Tab-separated table of C-alpha atoms in Angstrom:
chain	number	residue	atom	x	y	z
A	1	MET	CA	-15.632	-4.584	1.983
A	2	THR	CA	-15.694	-4.241	5.752
A	3	GLN	CA	-12.603	-5.027	7.609
A	4	ASN	CA	-14.184	-7.758	9.719
A	5	ASP	CA	-15.133	-9.980	6.817
A	6	ALA	CA	-15.519	-13.469	8.119
A	7	THR	CA	-14.381	-14.850	4.704
A	8	ARG	CA	-11.315	-12.892	4.827
A	9	ARG	CA	-8.219	-14.123	6.522
A	10	GLY	CA	-6.320	-11.329	8.663
A	11	ILE	CA	-3.056	-9.817	7.606
A	12	GLY	CA	0.081	-10.353	9.774
A	13	ILE	CA	1.781	-6.846	10.355
A	14	ILE	CA	5.315	-7.222	11.635
A	15	LEU	CA	6.671	-4.044	13.221
A	16	SER	CA	10.285	-3.925	13.892
A	17	SER	CA	12.762	-1.348	15.030
A	18	PRO	CA	15.673	-0.861	17.346
A	19	SER	CA	14.682	-0.510	21.008
A	20	GLY	CA	13.776	3.117	21.523
A	21	ALA	CA	12.765	3.901	17.832
A	22	GLY	CA	8.965	3.525	18.767
A	23	LYS	CA	7.625	0.381	17.758
A	24	SER	CA	5.758	-0.498	20.994
A	25	THR	CA	4.349	3.028	21.298
A	26	MET	CA	3.281	2.773	17.640
A	27	ALA	CA	1.689	-0.671	18.196
A	28	LYS	CA	-0.219	0.570	21.097
A	29	ARG	CA	-1.384	3.667	19.070
A	30	LEU	CA	-2.611	1.473	16.120
A	31	MET	CA	-4.495	-0.815	18.651
A	32	ALA	CA	-6.297	2.354	20.011
A	33	TRP	CA	-6.944	3.689	16.564
A	34	ASP	CA	-8.578	0.356	15.312
A	35	PRO	CA	-9.974	-1.989	18.152
A	36	SER	CA	-10.487	-4.729	15.390
A	37	LEU	CA	-6.814	-5.244	15.318
A	38	SER	CA	-5.270	-8.146	17.362
A	39	PHE	CA	-2.010	-7.854	19.160
A	40	SER	CA	0.322	-10.773	19.321
A	41	VAL	CA	1.269	-10.901	22.925
A	42	SER	CA	4.803	-12.368	23.224
A	43	ALA	CA	5.869	-14.976	25.861
A	44	THR	CA	9.029	-14.310	27.764
A	45	THR	CA	11.191	-15.838	30.541
A	46	ARG	CA	12.383	-12.328	31.592
A	47	ALA	CA	10.912	-11.041	34.796
A	48	PRO	CA	8.206	-8.300	34.603
A	49	ARG	CA	9.191	-4.578	34.778
A	50	PRO	CA	7.206	-2.358	37.046
A	51	GLY	CA	3.733	-1.791	35.487
A	52	GLU	CA	3.922	-4.586	32.990
A	53	VAL	CA	0.637	-6.868	32.944
A	54	GLU	CA	0.672	-10.432	32.446
A	55	GLY	CA	-1.265	-11.393	29.223
A	56	LEU	CA	-1.259	-7.891	28.114
A	57	ASP	CA	2.366	-6.845	27.701
A	58	TYR	CA	3.801	-10.374	27.773
A	59	PHE	CA	3.110	-13.905	28.962
A	60	PHE	CA	5.698	-14.232	31.574
A	61	THR	CA	6.795	-17.788	32.056
A	62	ASP	CA	9.963	-19.862	33.129
A	63	ARG	CA	12.730	-21.565	30.953
A	64	GLU	CA	11.250	-25.002	31.310
A	65	THR	CA	7.678	-24.068	30.151
A	66	PHE	CA	9.082	-21.796	27.415
A	67	GLY	CA	11.189	-24.566	26.162
A	68	GLN	CA	8.316	-27.058	26.228
A	69	TRP	CA	6.229	-24.772	24.100
A	70	VAL	CA	9.032	-24.660	21.547
A	71	LEU	CA	9.371	-28.284	21.420
A	72	ASP	CA	5.502	-28.576	20.975
A	73	GLY	CA	5.457	-26.377	18.055
A	74	GLU	CA	3.459	-23.735	20.026
A	75	MET	CA	5.723	-20.914	18.950
A	76	LEU	CA	5.564	-19.047	15.609
A	77	GLU	CA	8.885	-17.603	16.430
A	78	HIS	CA	11.398	-17.405	19.212
A	79	ALA	CA	14.813	-15.977	19.988
A	80	GLU	CA	17.157	-15.411	22.858
A	81	VAL	CA	17.986	-11.749	23.673
A	82	PHE	CA	20.369	-10.702	26.537
A	83	GLY	CA	19.948	-14.157	28.114
A	84	HIS	CA	16.162	-14.078	28.056
A	85	HIS	CA	13.803	-15.936	25.566
A	86	TYR	CA	11.084	-14.376	23.732
A	87	GLY	CA	8.544	-15.940	21.325
A	88	SER	CA	5.251	-15.454	19.689
A	89	PRO	CA	2.603	-18.131	20.796
A	90	ARG	CA	0.900	-19.654	17.625
A	91	ALA	CA	-2.557	-20.377	18.796
A	92	PRO	CA	-3.902	-16.906	19.511
A	93	VAL	CA	-2.617	-15.644	16.297
A	94	GLU	CA	-4.002	-18.306	14.092
A	95	SER	CA	-7.367	-17.742	15.824
A	96	ALA	CA	-7.329	-14.055	15.271
A	97	LEU	CA	-6.243	-14.500	11.670
A	98	GLY	CA	-8.881	-17.118	10.942
A	99	ALA	CA	-11.522	-14.780	12.222
A	100	GLY	CA	-10.353	-12.158	9.794
A	101	GLN	CA	-8.606	-9.837	12.245
A	102	ASP	CA	-5.300	-8.229	11.369
A	103	VAL	CA	-2.526	-9.117	13.924
A	104	ILE	CA	0.254	-6.798	14.922
A	105	PHE	CA	3.520	-8.417	15.802
A	106	ASP	CA	6.072	-6.224	17.832
A	107	ILE	CA	9.187	-8.163	17.283
A	108	ASP	CA	12.840	-7.888	16.149
A	109	TRP	CA	14.458	-8.858	12.926
A	110	GLN	CA	15.007	-12.409	13.910
A	111	GLY	CA	11.367	-12.768	14.673
A	112	GLY	CA	10.301	-11.091	11.626
A	113	GLN	CA	12.326	-13.541	9.523
A	114	GLN	CA	10.854	-16.590	11.283
A	115	ILE	CA	7.317	-15.230	10.998
A	116	ARG	CA	7.870	-14.682	7.052
A	117	ASN	CA	9.273	-18.248	6.862
A	118	SER	CA	6.504	-19.971	8.841
A	119	ALA	CA	3.225	-21.559	8.040
A	120	LEU	CA	1.208	-18.561	8.690
A	121	GLY	CA	-0.192	-18.380	5.210
A	122	GLY	CA	2.106	-15.888	3.742
A	123	ASP	CA	-0.166	-12.728	3.986
A	124	ILE	CA	2.213	-10.504	5.804
A	125	VAL	CA	3.114	-6.807	5.619
A	126	SER	CA	6.333	-5.758	7.294
A	127	ILE	CA	7.217	-2.381	8.433
A	128	PHE	CA	10.757	-1.219	9.827
A	129	ILE	CA	10.833	1.958	11.916
A	130	LEU	CA	14.060	3.906	11.996
A	131	PRO	CA	15.054	6.401	14.667
A	132	PRO	CA	15.769	10.070	13.224
A	133	SER	CA	19.203	9.826	14.745
A	134	ILE	CA	21.444	7.582	16.991
A	135	ALA	CA	21.739	10.420	19.478
A	136	GLU	CA	17.934	10.498	19.668
A	137	LEU	CA	17.652	6.697	19.993
A	138	GLU	CA	19.975	6.913	22.965
A	139	ARG	CA	18.096	9.767	24.550
A	140	ARG	CA	14.914	7.733	24.368
A	141	LEU	CA	16.528	4.857	25.877
A	142	ARG	CA	17.849	6.887	28.709
A	143	SER	CA	14.545	8.726	29.305
A	144	ARG	CA	12.873	5.413	30.156
A	145	GLY	CA	14.905	5.434	33.260
A	146	HIS	CA	14.879	1.576	33.930
A	147	ASP	CA	18.219	0.547	32.329
A	148	SER	CA	21.791	0.782	33.661
A	149	ASP	CA	24.643	2.442	31.533
A	150	GLU	CA	25.898	-1.173	30.784
A	151	VAL	CA	22.289	-2.466	29.692
A	152	ILE	CA	22.021	0.677	27.511
A	153	GLY	CA	25.506	-0.019	25.950
A	154	LYS	CA	24.236	-3.516	25.000
A	155	ARG	CA	20.937	-2.120	23.668
A	156	MET	CA	22.753	0.212	21.490
A	157	ALA	CA	24.970	-2.487	20.100
A	158	LYS	CA	21.811	-4.552	19.439
A	159	SER	CA	20.261	-1.561	17.804
A	160	GLU	CA	23.062	-1.397	15.464
A	161	SER	CA	22.629	-4.915	14.276
A	162	GLU	CA	18.733	-4.510	14.218
A	163	ILE	CA	19.083	-1.579	11.995
A	164	SER	CA	21.302	-3.515	9.491
A	165	HIS	CA	18.094	-5.561	8.679
A	166	TRP	CA	16.087	-2.475	7.416
A	167	ALA	CA	16.176	-3.692	3.867
A	168	GLU	CA	14.141	-6.911	4.523
A	169	TYR	CA	11.026	-4.999	5.092
A	170	ASP	CA	8.216	-3.940	2.756
A	171	TYR	CA	7.868	-0.457	4.185
A	172	VAL	CA	10.481	1.847	6.053
A	173	LEU	CA	9.551	4.767	8.154
A	174	VAL	CA	11.705	7.327	9.947
A	175	ASN	CA	10.075	8.148	13.425
A	176	ALA	CA	11.068	11.750	13.759
A	177	ASP	CA	7.583	12.649	15.070
A	178	PRO	CA	5.280	10.069	16.725
A	179	ASP	CA	2.051	11.782	15.062
A	180	THR	CA	3.397	11.594	11.612
A	181	CYS	CA	4.750	8.038	12.094
A	182	GLU	CA	1.234	6.897	13.477
A	183	ALA	CA	-0.361	8.574	10.464
A	184	GLU	CA	1.953	6.734	8.088
A	185	LEU	CA	1.185	3.363	9.851
A	186	ARG	CA	-2.545	4.052	9.534
A	187	THR	CA	-2.186	4.922	5.829
A	188	ILE	CA	-0.182	1.823	5.050
A	189	LEU	CA	-2.641	-0.460	6.799
A	190	THR	CA	-5.649	1.137	5.242
A	191	ALA	CA	-4.133	0.975	1.762
A	192	GLU	CA	-3.056	-2.812	2.365
A	193	ARG	CA	-6.741	-3.558	3.178
A	194	LEU	CA	-7.792	-1.911	-0.211
A	195	ARG	CA	-5.732	-4.532	-2.142
A	196	ARG	CA	-8.019	-6.676	-4.338
A	197	GLU	CA	-7.047	-10.001	-2.801
A	198	ARG	CA	-7.861	-8.833	0.621
A	199	GLN	CA	-11.453	-7.959	-0.162
A	200	PRO	CA	-12.976	-11.402	-0.877
A	201	ARG	CA	-16.555	-9.932	-1.060
A	202	LEU	CA	-15.711	-8.194	-4.129
A	203	SER	CA	-16.444	-11.233	-6.148
A	204	ASP	CA	-20.068	-11.124	-4.869
A	205	PHE	CA	-20.473	-7.512	-5.398
A	206	VAL	CA	-19.227	-7.734	-9.104
A	207	ARG	CA	-21.707	-10.721	-9.547
A	208	GLY	CA	-24.402	-8.296	-8.387
A	209	LEU	CA	-23.421	-5.718	-10.935
A	210	ASN	CA	-23.460	-8.385	-13.716
A	211	GLU	CA	-26.942	-9.513	-12.647
A	212	GLU	CA	-27.991	-5.922	-12.877
A	213	PHE	CA	-26.599	-5.552	-16.472
A	214	ARG	CA	-28.558	-8.687	-17.426
A	215	ARG	CA	-31.778	-7.432	-15.917
A	216	ARG	CA	-31.623	-4.020	-17.839
A	217	GLN	CA	-31.319	-5.730	-21.168
A	218	PRO	CA	-34.284	-5.957	-23.424
B	1	MET	CA	12.401	10.737	1.648
B	2	THR	CA	10.782	13.374	-0.330
B	3	GLN	CA	8.421	12.709	-3.186
B	4	ASN	CA	10.575	14.622	-5.834
B	5	ASP	CA	13.715	12.649	-5.177
B	6	ALA	CA	15.963	13.004	-8.303
B	7	THR	CA	17.245	9.527	-7.935
B	8	ARG	CA	13.712	8.116	-7.594
B	9	ARG	CA	11.949	6.975	-10.802
B	10	GLY	CA	8.330	7.927	-10.644
B	11	ILE	CA	5.429	5.286	-10.270
B	12	GLY	CA	2.914	4.760	-13.080
B	13	ILE	CA	-0.574	4.904	-11.671
B	14	ILE	CA	-3.236	3.203	-13.750
B	15	LEU	CA	-6.839	4.355	-13.085
B	16	SER	CA	-9.577	2.262	-14.851
B	17	SER	CA	-13.176	2.130	-14.492
B	18	PRO	CA	-16.310	1.944	-16.643
B	19	SER	CA	-17.291	5.296	-18.227
B	20	GLY	CA	-19.368	7.282	-15.580
B	21	ALA	CA	-17.641	5.358	-12.494
B	22	GLY	CA	-15.537	8.543	-11.926
B	23	LYS	CA	-12.080	7.805	-12.966
B	24	SER	CA	-11.532	11.132	-14.672
B	25	THR	CA	-13.043	13.078	-11.895
B	26	MET	CA	-10.703	11.093	-9.424
B	27	ALA	CA	-7.614	11.677	-11.702
B	28	LYS	CA	-8.328	15.461	-11.688
B	29	ARG	CA	-8.850	15.452	-7.930
B	30	LEU	CA	-5.601	13.640	-7.330
B	31	MET	CA	-3.836	16.279	-9.624
B	32	ALA	CA	-5.280	19.025	-7.516
B	33	TRP	CA	-4.221	17.183	-4.217
B	34	ASP	CA	-0.633	16.666	-5.354
B	35	PRO	CA	0.819	19.110	-8.013
B	36	SER	CA	3.928	16.995	-8.241
B	37	LEU	CA	1.691	14.239	-10.021
B	38	SER	CA	2.001	14.166	-13.721
B	39	PHE	CA	-0.981	13.347	-15.947
B	40	SER	CA	-0.511	11.316	-19.091
B	41	VAL	CA	-2.710	13.167	-21.599
B	42	SER	CA	-3.980	10.670	-24.352
B	43	ALA	CA	-3.904	11.304	-27.899
B	44	THR	CA	-7.131	10.786	-29.665
B	45	THR	CA	-8.676	10.846	-33.264
B	46	ARG	CA	-12.095	11.841	-31.917
B	47	ALA	CA	-13.260	15.445	-32.148
B	48	PRO	CA	-13.155	17.668	-29.074
B	49	ARG	CA	-16.269	17.912	-26.948
B	50	PRO	CA	-17.368	21.400	-25.840
B	51	GLY	CA	-15.012	22.722	-23.194
B	52	GLU	CA	-12.286	20.098	-23.940
B	53	VAL	CA	-8.758	21.833	-24.182
B	54	GLU	CA	-5.951	20.566	-26.550
B	55	GLY	CA	-2.991	19.352	-24.569
B	56	LEU	CA	-4.943	19.305	-21.228
B	57	ASP	CA	-7.786	16.763	-21.846
B	58	TYR	CA	-6.329	15.244	-25.163
B	59	PHE	CA	-4.071	15.608	-27.885
B	60	PHE	CA	-6.555	15.930	-30.789
B	61	THR	CA	-5.064	14.542	-33.993
B	62	ASP	CA	-6.090	12.814	-37.346
B	63	ARG	CA	-5.926	9.123	-38.126
B	64	GLU	CA	-2.997	9.588	-40.437
B	65	THR	CA	-0.837	11.229	-37.647
B	66	PHE	CA	-2.047	8.824	-35.045
B	67	GLY	CA	-1.093	5.812	-37.212
B	68	GLN	CA	2.370	7.222	-37.837
B	69	TRP	CA	2.893	7.687	-34.006
B	70	VAL	CA	1.925	4.073	-33.639
B	71	LEU	CA	4.320	2.961	-36.301
B	72	ASP	CA	7.127	5.111	-34.982
B	73	GLY	CA	6.789	3.347	-31.453
B	74	GLU	CA	5.694	6.691	-30.040
B	75	MET	CA	2.666	5.084	-28.229
B	76	LEU	CA	2.910	3.164	-24.884
B	77	GLU	CA	-0.475	1.735	-25.682
B	78	HIS	CA	-3.309	2.453	-28.080
B	79	ALA	CA	-6.774	0.999	-28.740
B	80	GLU	CA	-9.778	1.709	-30.789
B	81	VAL	CA	-13.051	2.621	-28.937
B	82	PHE	CA	-16.377	3.227	-30.935
B	83	GLY	CA	-14.421	3.925	-34.103
B	84	HIS	CA	-12.024	6.275	-32.557
B	85	HIS	CA	-8.305	5.703	-31.833
B	86	TYR	CA	-6.889	6.584	-28.336
B	87	GLY	CA	-3.444	6.154	-27.085
B	88	SER	CA	-0.745	7.363	-24.586
B	89	PRO	CA	2.158	9.152	-26.182
B	90	ARG	CA	5.455	7.688	-24.588
B	91	ALA	CA	7.859	10.695	-24.520
B	92	PRO	CA	6.124	12.883	-21.975
B	93	VAL	CA	5.506	9.772	-19.655
B	94	GLU	CA	9.188	8.714	-19.885
B	95	SER	CA	10.374	12.245	-19.201
B	96	ALA	CA	8.157	12.628	-16.008
B	97	LEU	CA	8.929	9.241	-14.660
B	98	GLY	CA	12.765	9.907	-15.275
B	99	ALA	CA	12.337	13.061	-13.241
B	100	GLY	CA	10.811	11.091	-10.293
B	101	GLN	CA	7.298	12.267	-10.933
B	102	ASP	CA	4.484	9.792	-10.447
B	103	VAL	CA	2.285	9.576	-13.622
B	104	ILE	CA	-1.463	8.997	-13.695
B	105	PHE	CA	-2.930	7.005	-16.631
B	106	ASP	CA	-6.779	7.521	-17.234
B	107	ILE	CA	-7.293	4.435	-19.311
B	108	ASP	CA	-9.408	1.448	-19.984
B	109	TRP	CA	-8.398	-2.254	-19.305
B	110	GLN	CA	-6.749	-2.660	-22.663
B	111	GLY	CA	-4.528	0.299	-22.222
B	112	GLY	CA	-3.824	-0.915	-18.631
B	113	GLN	CA	-2.698	-4.320	-19.870
B	114	GLN	CA	-0.371	-2.728	-22.505
B	115	ILE	CA	1.069	-0.312	-20.024
B	116	ARG	CA	1.873	-3.286	-17.758
B	117	ASN	CA	3.382	-5.230	-20.548
B	118	SER	CA	5.342	-2.230	-21.905
B	119	ALA	CA	9.024	-1.315	-21.326
B	120	LEU	CA	7.904	1.489	-18.759
B	121	GLY	CA	10.100	-0.109	-16.187
B	122	GLY	CA	7.707	-2.149	-14.302
B	123	ASP	CA	7.043	0.140	-11.391
B	124	ILE	CA	3.291	0.177	-11.775
B	125	VAL	CA	0.311	0.524	-9.283
B	126	SER	CA	-3.154	-0.279	-10.854
B	127	ILE	CA	-6.547	0.826	-9.429
B	128	PHE	CA	-9.827	-0.306	-10.563
B	129	ILE	CA	-12.899	1.909	-9.618
B	130	LEU	CA	-16.313	0.206	-9.585
B	131	PRO	CA	-19.679	2.032	-9.488
B	132	PRO	CA	-21.887	1.335	-6.596
B	133	SER	CA	-24.556	-0.014	-9.027
B	134	ILE	CA	-25.387	-0.120	-12.666
B	135	ALA	CA	-28.331	2.158	-12.193
B	136	GLU	CA	-26.132	4.680	-10.689
B	137	LEU	CA	-23.652	4.219	-13.483
B	138	GLU	CA	-26.298	4.973	-16.133
B	139	ARG	CA	-27.637	7.930	-14.075
B	140	ARG	CA	-24.145	9.437	-14.218
B	141	LEU	CA	-23.762	8.774	-18.038
B	142	ARG	CA	-27.139	10.456	-18.509
B	143	SER	CA	-26.478	13.363	-16.288
B	144	ARG	CA	-23.510	14.457	-18.309
B	145	GLY	CA	-26.011	15.280	-21.158
B	146	HIS	CA	-23.716	15.033	-24.126
B	147	ASP	CA	-24.620	11.517	-25.295
B	148	SER	CA	-27.544	10.107	-27.310
B	149	ASP	CA	-29.554	7.075	-26.016
B	150	GLU	CA	-27.739	5.018	-28.684
B	151	VAL	CA	-24.334	6.019	-27.374
B	152	ILE	CA	-25.360	5.423	-23.855
B	153	GLY	CA	-26.493	1.971	-24.961
B	154	LYS	CA	-23.078	1.420	-26.415
B	155	ARG	CA	-21.221	2.887	-23.284
B	156	MET	CA	-23.278	0.491	-20.992
B	157	ALA	CA	-22.293	-2.517	-23.137
B	158	LYS	CA	-18.660	-1.404	-22.916
B	159	SER	CA	-18.942	-0.973	-19.176
B	160	GLU	CA	-19.964	-4.375	-18.880
B	161	SER	CA	-16.935	-5.743	-20.548
B	162	GLU	CA	-14.677	-3.161	-18.657
B	163	ILE	CA	-15.965	-4.402	-15.375
B	164	SER	CA	-15.070	-7.979	-16.370
B	165	HIS	CA	-11.496	-6.983	-15.973
B	166	TRP	CA	-11.557	-5.787	-12.399
B	167	ALA	CA	-9.542	-8.683	-11.083
B	168	GLU	CA	-6.504	-7.639	-13.105
B	169	TYR	CA	-5.887	-4.680	-10.863
B	170	ASP	CA	-3.850	-4.269	-7.635
B	171	TYR	CA	-6.433	-2.277	-5.858
B	172	VAL	CA	-10.289	-2.082	-6.360
B	173	LEU	CA	-12.465	0.812	-4.950
B	174	VAL	CA	-16.164	1.121	-5.065
B	175	ASN	CA	-16.960	4.788	-5.690
B	176	ALA	CA	-20.203	5.186	-3.623
B	177	ASP	CA	-19.141	8.586	-2.569
B	178	PRO	CA	-16.559	10.810	-4.473
B	179	ASP	CA	-15.018	12.192	-1.181
B	180	THR	CA	-14.470	8.763	0.202
B	181	CYS	CA	-13.170	7.349	-3.142
B	182	GLU	CA	-10.620	10.446	-3.286
B	183	ALA	CA	-9.434	9.782	0.208
B	184	GLU	CA	-8.905	6.049	-0.540
B	185	LEU	CA	-6.818	7.023	-3.670
B	186	ARG	CA	-4.759	9.422	-1.695
B	187	THR	CA	-4.112	6.701	1.020
B	188	ILE	CA	-2.977	4.189	-1.673
B	189	LEU	CA	-0.632	6.654	-3.192
B	190	THR	CA	0.915	7.777	0.109
B	191	ALA	CA	1.367	4.185	1.170
B	192	GLU	CA	2.863	3.131	-2.071
B	193	ARG	CA	5.446	5.936	-1.820
B	194	LEU	CA	6.499	4.612	1.577
B	195	ARG	CA	7.521	1.391	0.137
B	196	ARG	CA	11.279	0.674	0.814
B	197	GLU	CA	12.246	0.309	-2.795
B	198	ARG	CA	10.597	3.742	-3.579
B	199	GLN	CA	12.722	5.619	-1.089
B	200	PRO	CA	16.300	5.494	-2.596
B	201	ARG	CA	17.557	7.881	-0.246
B	202	LEU	CA	16.968	5.546	2.738
B	203	SER	CA	20.494	3.970	1.865
B	204	ASP	CA	22.175	7.171	2.505
B	205	PHE	CA	20.070	7.763	5.633
B	206	VAL	CA	21.081	4.398	7.157
B	207	ARG	CA	24.636	5.015	6.186
B	208	GLY	CA	24.530	8.100	8.235
B	209	LEU	CA	23.199	6.244	11.287
B	210	ASN	CA	25.872	3.749	11.011
B	211	GLU	CA	28.531	6.476	10.889
B	212	GLU	CA	26.949	8.017	14.146
B	213	PHE	CA	27.211	4.418	15.743
B	214	ARG	CA	30.884	4.215	14.978
B	215	ARG	CA	31.679	7.788	16.248
B	216	ARG	CA	30.041	7.125	19.634
B	217	GLN	CA	32.095	3.954	20.162
B	218	PRO	CA	35.072	4.616	22.375
């Protein structure tokens, strides 16, 4: 019944939201809450932003290498956004899931669709995070301070298209308050782990109960 | 997004466990936690035990009336256990679900199967509660003090058969500690309510976001 059961394959947890609705903050908070979680670090051809760390925020690479990884089937999903390529390297995800670790994907709807259709094994939980309002979404984007008006305009246009895919997800949250949103994410993850098919040790446990029944019979 | 959404049909929550594993205590705790929950009070032909209240613990009735209810299609499920008939009256359940209230069924595996196969609408979450051990199960049965050795022997035999149906349920909990078990039940219910298809007002909310997008365009 423990989370790190060697005979249990991990769950793939897809977190999507428009830029500024909080999915990256929420992913970081979940990682801090449960250190047994694994985070799928994306590869990208865009340049690092100030403070971003190689291998932690992204694997930064060039177009040629990225293209080769795609051709070699090393990417679970990949997409081009604003002229840069992004993708989820397959090997670390397969390794974590195989070790029974649940893996968080901080990806957009295109990535979510590709992961759901990939050979990951099908044990996927998908969560879409909506902003409380578009005004608040824009305010959060501007408060980051690293985008020009033009880029913010583009991000808002992309947000509209991102939001149009909300109905493809298992769960939908409205992030009006980060603490509430985090609590809801914890709740979803804790409940999903209590599903029967995610507790492979239950069979042994019930076998033990049945043996106890047999021993007490005269 | 609120729980009592008039356009949202309630969830049927099936709680099953062998006698003594705690399902009735857990059902009462859930009802105390969330007064918006509705409890499906069973009808039975057995006599009331001391302290049991008509309409709260059971609807007590005679065989003839019970049989007529079954013939009239008034029972969602019914079964005979130790010579007494038990069943879930349909009308109060349909009424609560239609009003958007989630309904708890404290029933055995036979009842669970019949509810799942009934015309309830299919929105069902089923949870099986296992005892931590058979010794503990027997201890809890004996501590109630209202059953003879013979009845306890029969209950234990029925428990073995009940437990053999654990794998038919969506979630399985081991009730080693009532507070933990209650917290897990709350978690499951809270998460299930966050599923997209259980939040019918989301469509209106997203429509509002889209209108906001259109208003901000030049």
